mmCIF file of C-alpha atoms and ligand atoms in Angstrom:
data_model
loop_
_atom_site.group_PDB
_atom_site.id
_atom_site.type_symbol
_atom_site.label_atom_id
_atom_site.label_comp_id
_atom_site.label_asym_id
_atom_site.label_seq_id
_atom_site.Cartn_x
_atom_site.Cartn_y
_atom_site.Cartn_z
ATOM 1 C CA MET A 27 7.792 -17.057 3.335
ATOM 2 C CA SER A 28 9.235 -18.539 -0.178
ATOM 3 C CA LYS A 29 8.407 -17.348 -3.472
ATOM 4 C CA VAL A 30 9.696 -19.476 -6.656
ATOM 5 C CA TYR A 31 8.118 -18.572 -9.734
ATOM 6 C CA GLY A 32 7.337 -21.294 -12.407
ATOM 7 C CA ASP A 33 9.935 -20.675 -14.271
ATOM 8 C CA GLY A 34 11.701 -21.753 -11.324
ATOM 9 C CA THR A 35 13.481 -17.696 -10.190
ATOM 10 C CA VAL A 36 13.775 -18.252 -6.528
ATOM 11 C CA ALA A 37 12.288 -14.170 -5.589
ATOM 12 C CA VAL A 38 12.204 -14.977 -1.926
ATOM 13 C CA GLY A 39 14.084 -17.976 -0.303
ATOM 14 C CA GLY A 40 13.020 -17.763 3.169
ATOM 15 C CA LEU A 41 12.144 -14.066 5.051
ATOM 16 C CA THR A 42 10.662 -13.993 8.530
ATOM 17 C CA LEU A 43 9.538 -10.068 8.761
ATOM 18 C CA ASP A 44 7.440 -9.309 11.815
ATOM 19 C CA VAL A 45 6.586 -6.142 12.090
ATOM 20 C CA PRO A 46 4.991 -4.617 14.977
ATOM 21 C CA ALA A 47 1.721 -3.431 15.032
ATOM 22 C CA GLY A 48 0.788 0.753 14.166
ATOM 23 C CA GLU A 49 4.259 0.776 12.919
ATOM 24 C CA LEU A 50 5.540 1.527 9.386
ATOM 25 C CA VAL A 51 7.966 -1.105 8.074
ATOM 26 C CA VAL A 52 10.739 0.284 5.084
ATOM 27 C CA LEU A 53 10.748 -3.364 2.825
ATOM 28 C CA ILE A 54 14.425 -1.133 0.688
ATOM 29 C CA GLY A 55 17.888 -3.020 -1.491
ATOM 30 C CA PRO A 56 17.843 -3.696 -5.513
ATOM 31 C CA SER A 57 16.062 -4.003 -8.029
ATOM 32 C CA GLY A 58 14.527 -7.385 -7.959
ATOM 33 C CA CYS A 59 15.716 -8.360 -5.010
ATOM 34 C CA GLY A 60 11.858 -9.662 -4.517
ATOM 35 C CA LYS A 61 9.864 -6.362 -2.547
ATOM 36 C CA SER A 62 7.236 -6.508 -5.093
ATOM 37 C CA THR A 63 6.811 -9.968 -4.051
ATOM 38 C CA VAL A 64 6.632 -9.699 -0.203
ATOM 39 C CA LEU A 65 3.631 -7.412 -1.008
ATOM 40 C CA ARG A 66 2.099 -9.131 -3.183
ATOM 41 C CA MET A 67 2.154 -12.770 -1.586
ATOM 42 C CA ILE A 68 0.630 -10.281 2.195
ATOM 43 C CA ASN A 69 -1.671 -10.106 -0.601
ATOM 44 C CA ARG A 70 -1.973 -12.831 -2.270
ATOM 45 C CA LEU A 71 -2.401 -11.119 -5.391
ATOM 46 C CA ILE A 72 0.515 -13.894 -5.849
ATOM 47 C CA GLN A 73 0.180 -17.469 -3.460
ATOM 48 C CA PRO A 74 3.011 -18.269 -1.330
ATOM 49 C CA THR A 75 5.475 -21.108 -2.273
ATOM 50 C CA GLN A 76 5.780 -21.843 1.666
ATOM 51 C CA GLY A 77 5.722 -19.995 4.481
ATOM 52 C CA ARG A 78 2.765 -18.530 6.254
ATOM 53 C CA ILE A 79 0.953 -14.730 7.678
ATOM 54 C CA LEU A 80 -0.209 -13.597 10.180
ATOM 55 C CA ILE A 81 -2.431 -10.647 10.784
ATOM 56 C CA ASP A 82 -3.098 -9.095 14.298
ATOM 57 C CA GLY A 83 -2.348 -12.999 14.849
ATOM 58 C CA ASP A 84 -4.339 -14.308 12.625
ATOM 59 C CA ASP A 85 -3.527 -17.055 10.974
ATOM 60 C CA VAL A 86 -5.016 -15.479 6.782
ATOM 61 C CA THR A 87 -2.452 -17.367 4.483
ATOM 62 C CA ASP A 88 -6.277 -18.910 3.196
ATOM 63 C CA VAL A 89 -8.303 -16.747 4.374
ATOM 64 C CA ASP A 90 -10.931 -15.088 0.979
ATOM 65 C CA PRO A 91 -8.841 -12.423 -0.920
ATOM 66 C CA VAL A 92 -12.544 -10.143 -0.286
ATOM 67 C CA GLU A 93 -12.036 -11.361 3.686
ATOM 68 C CA LEU A 94 -8.238 -9.551 2.813
ATOM 69 C CA ARG A 95 -9.060 -6.921 1.643
ATOM 70 C CA ARG A 96 -11.310 -5.473 4.480
ATOM 71 C CA ARG A 97 -7.494 -5.770 6.525
ATOM 72 C CA ILE A 98 -5.486 -5.308 3.954
ATOM 73 C CA GLY A 99 -4.842 -2.043 1.663
ATOM 74 C CA TYR A 100 -2.755 -1.850 -0.760
ATOM 75 C CA VAL A 101 -1.319 1.298 -3.467
ATOM 76 C CA ILE A 102 1.190 0.727 -5.949
ATOM 77 C CA GLN A 103 2.774 3.336 -7.977
ATOM 78 C CA ASN A 104 0.090 5.148 -10.729
ATOM 79 C CA VAL A 105 -1.503 3.656 -8.415
ATOM 80 C CA GLY A 106 -3.930 1.463 -10.507
ATOM 81 C CA LEU A 107 -7.951 3.341 -10.164
ATOM 82 C CA PHE A 108 -10.287 2.590 -13.209
ATOM 83 C CA PRO A 109 -9.248 4.867 -15.404
ATOM 84 C CA HIS A 110 -13.700 4.153 -16.626
ATOM 85 C CA GLN A 111 -14.941 5.113 -12.714
ATOM 86 C CA SER A 112 -15.711 8.489 -11.221
ATOM 87 C CA ILE A 113 -12.905 8.877 -8.674
ATOM 88 C CA ARG A 114 -15.551 8.248 -6.143
ATOM 89 C CA ALA A 115 -16.406 5.209 -7.617
ATOM 90 C CA ASN A 116 -12.840 4.410 -7.580
ATOM 91 C CA VAL A 117 -12.639 4.946 -3.774
ATOM 92 C CA GLY A 118 -15.185 3.119 -2.884
ATOM 93 C CA THR A 119 -14.528 -0.171 -5.314
ATOM 94 C CA VAL A 120 -13.885 -1.898 -1.821
ATOM 95 C CA PRO A 121 -16.650 -1.215 0.577
ATOM 96 C CA ARG A 122 -18.316 -2.589 -3.141
ATOM 97 C CA LEU A 123 -16.830 -5.477 -2.962
ATOM 98 C CA LEU A 124 -17.654 -5.992 0.174
ATOM 99 C CA GLY A 125 -21.319 -5.509 -0.277
ATOM 100 C CA TRP A 126 -21.773 -1.534 1.824
ATOM 101 C CA LYS A 127 -24.796 -0.129 1.319
ATOM 102 C CA LYS A 128 -24.836 2.266 -1.779
ATOM 103 C CA ASP A 129 -25.211 5.598 0.417
ATOM 104 C CA ARG A 130 -23.437 3.907 3.891
ATOM 105 C CA VAL A 131 -20.231 4.261 0.277
ATOM 106 C CA ARG A 132 -20.882 7.606 -0.589
ATOM 107 C CA ARG A 133 -19.731 8.677 2.912
ATOM 108 C CA ARG A 134 -17.114 7.516 3.341
ATOM 109 C CA ALA A 135 -15.657 8.309 -0.252
ATOM 110 C CA ASP A 136 -16.096 11.560 0.523
ATOM 111 C CA GLU A 137 -14.599 10.900 4.196
ATOM 112 C CA LEU A 138 -12.066 9.675 2.752
ATOM 113 C CA LEU A 139 -11.256 11.589 -0.099
ATOM 114 C CA GLU A 140 -11.733 14.943 2.365
ATOM 115 C CA LEU A 141 -9.100 12.709 4.820
ATOM 116 C CA VAL A 142 -6.300 13.272 2.025
ATOM 117 C CA GLY A 143 -6.955 16.696 1.410
ATOM 118 C CA LEU A 144 -8.983 16.354 -2.510
ATOM 119 C CA ASP A 145 -11.945 18.308 -2.245
ATOM 120 C CA PRO A 146 -14.874 15.755 -2.555
ATOM 121 C CA ALA A 147 -16.598 18.409 -4.614
ATOM 122 C CA ARG A 148 -14.836 19.217 -6.972
ATOM 123 C CA PHE A 149 -12.681 15.612 -7.030
ATOM 124 C CA GLY A 150 -14.931 13.113 -6.793
ATOM 125 C CA LYS A 151 -16.749 13.241 -10.620
ATOM 126 C CA ARG A 152 -13.945 13.221 -11.898
ATOM 127 C CA TYR A 153 -11.834 10.084 -13.541
ATOM 128 C CA PRO A 154 -8.949 9.977 -12.954
ATOM 129 C CA HIS A 155 -7.096 11.734 -16.468
ATOM 130 C CA GLU A 156 -8.967 14.281 -14.907
ATOM 131 C CA LEU A 157 -6.114 14.384 -11.531
ATOM 132 C CA SER A 158 -2.533 15.240 -11.919
ATOM 133 C CA GLY A 159 0.098 12.520 -10.345
ATOM 134 C CA GLY A 160 -0.198 13.486 -6.934
ATOM 135 C CA GLN A 161 -4.127 14.628 -6.972
ATOM 136 C CA ARG A 162 -4.193 10.906 -8.614
ATOM 137 C CA GLN A 163 -2.031 9.446 -5.745
ATOM 138 C CA ARG A 164 -3.939 10.171 -3.084
ATOM 139 C CA ALA A 165 -6.788 8.934 -3.968
ATOM 140 C CA GLY A 166 -5.287 6.471 -4.342
ATOM 141 C CA VAL A 167 -4.641 6.217 -0.820
ATOM 142 C CA ALA A 168 -7.927 7.142 0.045
ATOM 143 C CA ARG A 169 -9.601 4.290 -1.830
ATOM 144 C CA ALA A 170 -6.384 1.919 0.092
ATOM 145 C CA LEU A 171 -7.700 3.290 3.493
ATOM 146 C CA ALA A 172 -11.330 2.823 2.468
ATOM 147 C CA ALA A 173 -12.596 -0.588 4.237
ATOM 148 C CA ASP A 174 -10.333 0.790 7.855
ATOM 149 C CA PRO A 175 -8.157 -1.808 6.866
ATOM 150 C CA SER A 176 -5.888 -2.191 10.028
ATOM 151 C CA VAL A 177 -2.624 -3.233 6.805
ATOM 152 C CA LEU A 178 -1.797 -0.304 4.494
ATOM 153 C CA LEU A 179 1.013 -2.665 1.576
ATOM 154 C CA MET A 180 2.373 -0.019 -0.119
ATOM 155 C CA ASP A 181 4.337 -0.398 -3.233
ATOM 156 C CA GLU A 182 6.551 2.717 -4.421
ATOM 157 C CA PRO A 183 3.341 4.891 -3.809
ATOM 158 C CA PHE A 184 5.512 8.249 -4.560
ATOM 159 C CA SER A 185 7.939 6.936 -7.232
ATOM 160 C CA ALA A 186 5.554 8.403 -10.497
ATOM 161 C CA VAL A 187 5.253 12.265 -8.796
ATOM 162 C CA ASP A 188 8.019 15.299 -9.631
ATOM 163 C CA PRO A 189 10.657 15.567 -6.141
ATOM 164 C CA ILE A 190 8.654 18.517 -5.486
ATOM 165 C CA VAL A 191 5.191 16.516 -5.552
ATOM 166 C CA ARG A 192 6.684 13.990 -3.417
ATOM 167 C CA GLY A 193 8.138 15.102 -0.657
ATOM 168 C CA LYS A 194 5.539 17.329 0.154
ATOM 169 C CA LEU A 195 3.092 13.507 -0.140
ATOM 170 C CA GLN A 196 5.877 12.470 1.817
ATOM 171 C CA GLU A 197 5.207 15.023 4.557
ATOM 172 C CA GLU A 198 1.118 14.819 4.799
ATOM 173 C CA PHE A 199 1.402 10.684 3.489
ATOM 174 C CA LEU A 200 3.490 10.998 8.144
ATOM 175 C CA ARG A 201 0.699 13.301 9.197
ATOM 176 C CA LEU A 202 -2.530 11.078 7.941
ATOM 177 C CA GLN A 203 0.247 7.771 9.687
ATOM 178 C CA ALA A 204 0.068 9.391 13.402
ATOM 179 C CA ALA A 205 -3.761 10.310 12.565
ATOM 180 C CA VAL A 206 -5.029 7.063 11.553
ATOM 181 C CA GLY A 207 -2.404 4.778 13.290
ATOM 182 C CA LYS A 208 -2.203 1.820 10.410
ATOM 183 C CA THR A 209 1.141 -0.403 10.587
ATOM 184 C CA ILE A 210 2.359 -0.083 7.062
ATOM 185 C CA VAL A 211 5.182 -2.418 5.014
ATOM 186 C CA LEU A 212 6.229 0.783 2.703
ATOM 187 C CA VAL A 213 8.513 -0.945 -0.772
ATOM 188 C CA THR A 214 10.956 1.767 -2.186
ATOM 189 C CA HIS A 215 14.473 1.901 -3.165
ATOM 190 C CA ASP A 216 15.369 5.263 -2.200
ATOM 191 C CA ILE A 217 17.566 5.318 0.975
ATOM 192 C CA ASP A 218 15.754 9.633 2.125
ATOM 193 C CA GLU A 219 12.935 8.253 2.256
ATOM 194 C CA ALA A 220 12.836 5.316 3.782
ATOM 195 C CA VAL A 221 15.088 7.536 6.311
ATOM 196 C CA LYS A 222 12.113 9.810 6.866
ATOM 197 C CA LEU A 223 9.205 7.632 6.660
ATOM 198 C CA GLY A 224 10.028 4.561 8.455
ATOM 199 C CA ASP A 225 9.514 3.771 12.196
ATOM 200 C CA ARG A 226 12.527 0.494 11.260
ATOM 201 C CA ILE A 227 13.347 -0.774 7.330
ATOM 202 C CA ALA A 228 14.269 -3.634 6.786
ATOM 203 C CA VAL A 229 17.825 -4.197 4.143
ATOM 204 C CA LEU A 230 17.352 -6.870 1.905
ATOM 205 C CA SER A 231 19.420 -8.033 -0.550
ATOM 206 C CA GLU A 232 18.832 -11.244 -3.501
ATOM 207 C CA GLY A 233 16.150 -13.639 -3.318
ATOM 208 C CA GLY A 234 14.692 -11.679 -0.244
ATOM 209 C CA LYS A 235 17.340 -12.418 1.822
ATOM 210 C CA LEU A 236 17.093 -10.235 5.164
ATOM 211 C CA GLU A 237 20.506 -8.529 5.691
ATOM 212 C CA GLN A 238 19.722 -5.661 8.078
ATOM 213 C CA TYR A 239 16.071 -5.023 10.157
ATOM 214 C CA ALA A 240 16.644 -1.535 11.959
ATOM 215 C CA PRO A 241 15.475 1.612 12.665
ATOM 216 C CA PRO A 242 17.097 4.555 10.810
ATOM 217 C CA GLY A 243 18.894 5.487 13.270
ATOM 218 C CA GLU A 244 20.231 2.203 14.481
ATOM 219 C CA LEU A 245 20.958 0.672 10.651
ATOM 220 C CA LEU A 246 25.203 0.347 9.362
ATOM 221 C CA ALA A 247 26.946 1.852 7.364
ATOM 222 C CA GLU A 248 26.900 0.851 3.566
HETATM 223 P P1 LIG B 329 11.658 -5.794 -6.282
HETATM 224 O O1 LIG B 329 10.446 -5.537 -6.287
HETATM 225 O O2 LIG B 329 12.670 -5.776 -5.553
HETATM 226 O O3 LIG B 329 12.332 -5.192 -7.886
HETATM 227 P P2 LIG B 329 9.942 -8.378 -7.888
HETATM 228 O O4 LIG B 329 9.927 -8.993 -6.698
HETATM 229 O O5 LIG B 329 9.685 -7.221 -8.719
HETATM 230 O O6 LIG B 329 12.047 -7.277 -6.923
HETATM 231 O O7 LIG B 329 11.013 -9.201 -7.556
HETATM 232 C C1 LIG B 329 12.367 -9.794 -7.828
HETATM 233 C C2 LIG B 329 12.294 -11.413 -8.805
HETATM 234 O O8 LIG B 329 12.005 -11.733 -9.118
HETATM 235 C C3 LIG B 329 12.976 -10.629 -9.531
HETATM 236 O O9 LIG B 329 14.103 -11.456 -10.009
HETATM 237 C C4 LIG B 329 12.455 -10.419 -10.952
HETATM 238 O O10 LIG B 329 12.300 -10.612 -12.391
HETATM 239 C C5 LIG B 329 11.678 -12.143 -10.172
HETATM 240 N N1 LIG B 329 10.114 -12.143 -10.772
HETATM 241 C C6 LIG B 329 9.047 -10.782 -10.484
HETATM 242 N N2 LIG B 329 8.047 -11.032 -10.977
HETATM 243 C C7 LIG B 329 7.817 -12.986 -11.973
HETATM 244 C C8 LIG B 329 7.112 -13.274 -13.182
HETATM 245 N N3 LIG B 329 6.045 -13.283 -12.629
HETATM 246 N N4 LIG B 329 7.420 -14.821 -12.759
HETATM 247 C C9 LIG B 329 9.221 -14.683 -12.664
HETATM 248 N N5 LIG B 329 10.027 -13.395 -12.253
HETATM 249 C C10 LIG B 329 9.452 -12.733 -12.339
HETATM 250 P P1 LIG B 330 -6.516 -5.073 -12.083
HETATM 251 O O1 LIG B 330 -5.027 -5.504 -12.014
HETATM 252 O O2 LIG B 330 -7.801 -4.655 -12.509
HETATM 253 O O3 LIG B 330 -5.875 -3.799 -11.128
HETATM 254 P P2 LIG B 330 -7.148 -6.047 -9.665
HETATM 255 O O4 LIG B 330 -7.937 -6.918 -9.026
HETATM 256 O O5 LIG B 330 -5.468 -6.530 -8.795
HETATM 257 O O6 LIG B 330 -7.868 -5.075 -10.569
HETATM 258 O O7 LIG B 330 -7.288 -5.279 -7.679
HETATM 259 C C1 LIG B 330 -7.930 -4.141 -7.600
HETATM 260 C C2 LIG B 330 -7.718 -2.935 -7.574
HETATM 261 O O8 LIG B 330 -7.601 -3.290 -5.861
HETATM 262 C C3 LIG B 330 -6.338 -2.240 -7.843
HETATM 263 O O9 LIG B 330 -5.960 -1.435 -8.621
HETATM 264 C C4 LIG B 330 -5.921 -2.510 -6.360
HETATM 265 O O10 LIG B 330 -5.809 -1.125 -6.180
HETATM 266 C C5 LIG B 330 -6.979 -2.539 -5.796
HETATM 267 N N1 LIG B 330 -6.226 -3.969 -4.904
HETATM 268 C C6 LIG B 330 -5.775 -5.113 -5.126
HETATM 269 N N2 LIG B 330 -4.991 -5.620 -3.840
HETATM 270 C C7 LIG B 330 -6.049 -5.440 -3.195
HETATM 271 C C8 LIG B 330 -5.711 -5.381 -0.962
HETATM 272 N N3 LIG B 330 -5.108 -6.240 -1.155
HETATM 273 N N4 LIG B 330 -6.473 -4.754 -0.409
HETATM 274 C C9 LIG B 330 -6.900 -3.012 -1.204
HETATM 275 N N5 LIG B 330 -6.986 -3.624 -2.441
HETATM 276 C C10 LIG B 330 -6.851 -3.584 -3.269
#
């Protein structure tokens, strides 16, 4: 896929990336090399200038964005929870969008909150500003998982929390990933995080150029 922005910036100039099902692939590279653009093209927050996106063999480049939200969960740095909605309502965003019945949305939201370690009775009714950064991050992961997507895209998901909480969230996330078995593409600029979480690491350079793509142990040190 390629992305040339309106002002002529070639953010991604012809990247091909095969993410094996069930694996966690980390995209790493210097600021501005196109990592976020890749994720945003995959979930079509932006339109690729050129190229195709396939999920489980299906070409989803032109499918309806609502359908895409069922298949792709998305977590960003500052979570982007809706400030005027309760945590429970936030977690239910995508199921509601998909037209699930109220009761089912609520049950699903509470199940997910439980899964990410937020007691629904305690946190469900709270608003995002009434949670700590780490708790908001958990709620963001719960929201992304709500419709049981097969793919999870995560853009710097742990970088907005302090290093101690970050380490704990990373550990918990690894356990969660083992339990839910998603295909994950995670963007970071933190090499330690990449090595800790990645089954494979894609090292990008400017213009979304793929320099290396290998398991952490097989990367060439540079
Ligand atoms: P990264 O996530 O690796 O930091 P980005 O994907 O955010 O990189 O950006 C890649 C390049 O595209 C950068 O040069 C950035 O300035 C540029 N860019 C990002 N968004 C836009 C936009 N909306 N319009 C023009 N250029 C953009
Ligand atoms: P906003 O810009 O107001 O946050 P968006 O339409 O971009 O609204 O997204 C609403 C929320 O839904 C976002 O905060 C994001 O976390 C989530 N989201 C966006 N795109 C996707 C996607 N493809 N799959 C799942 N969740 C998504």
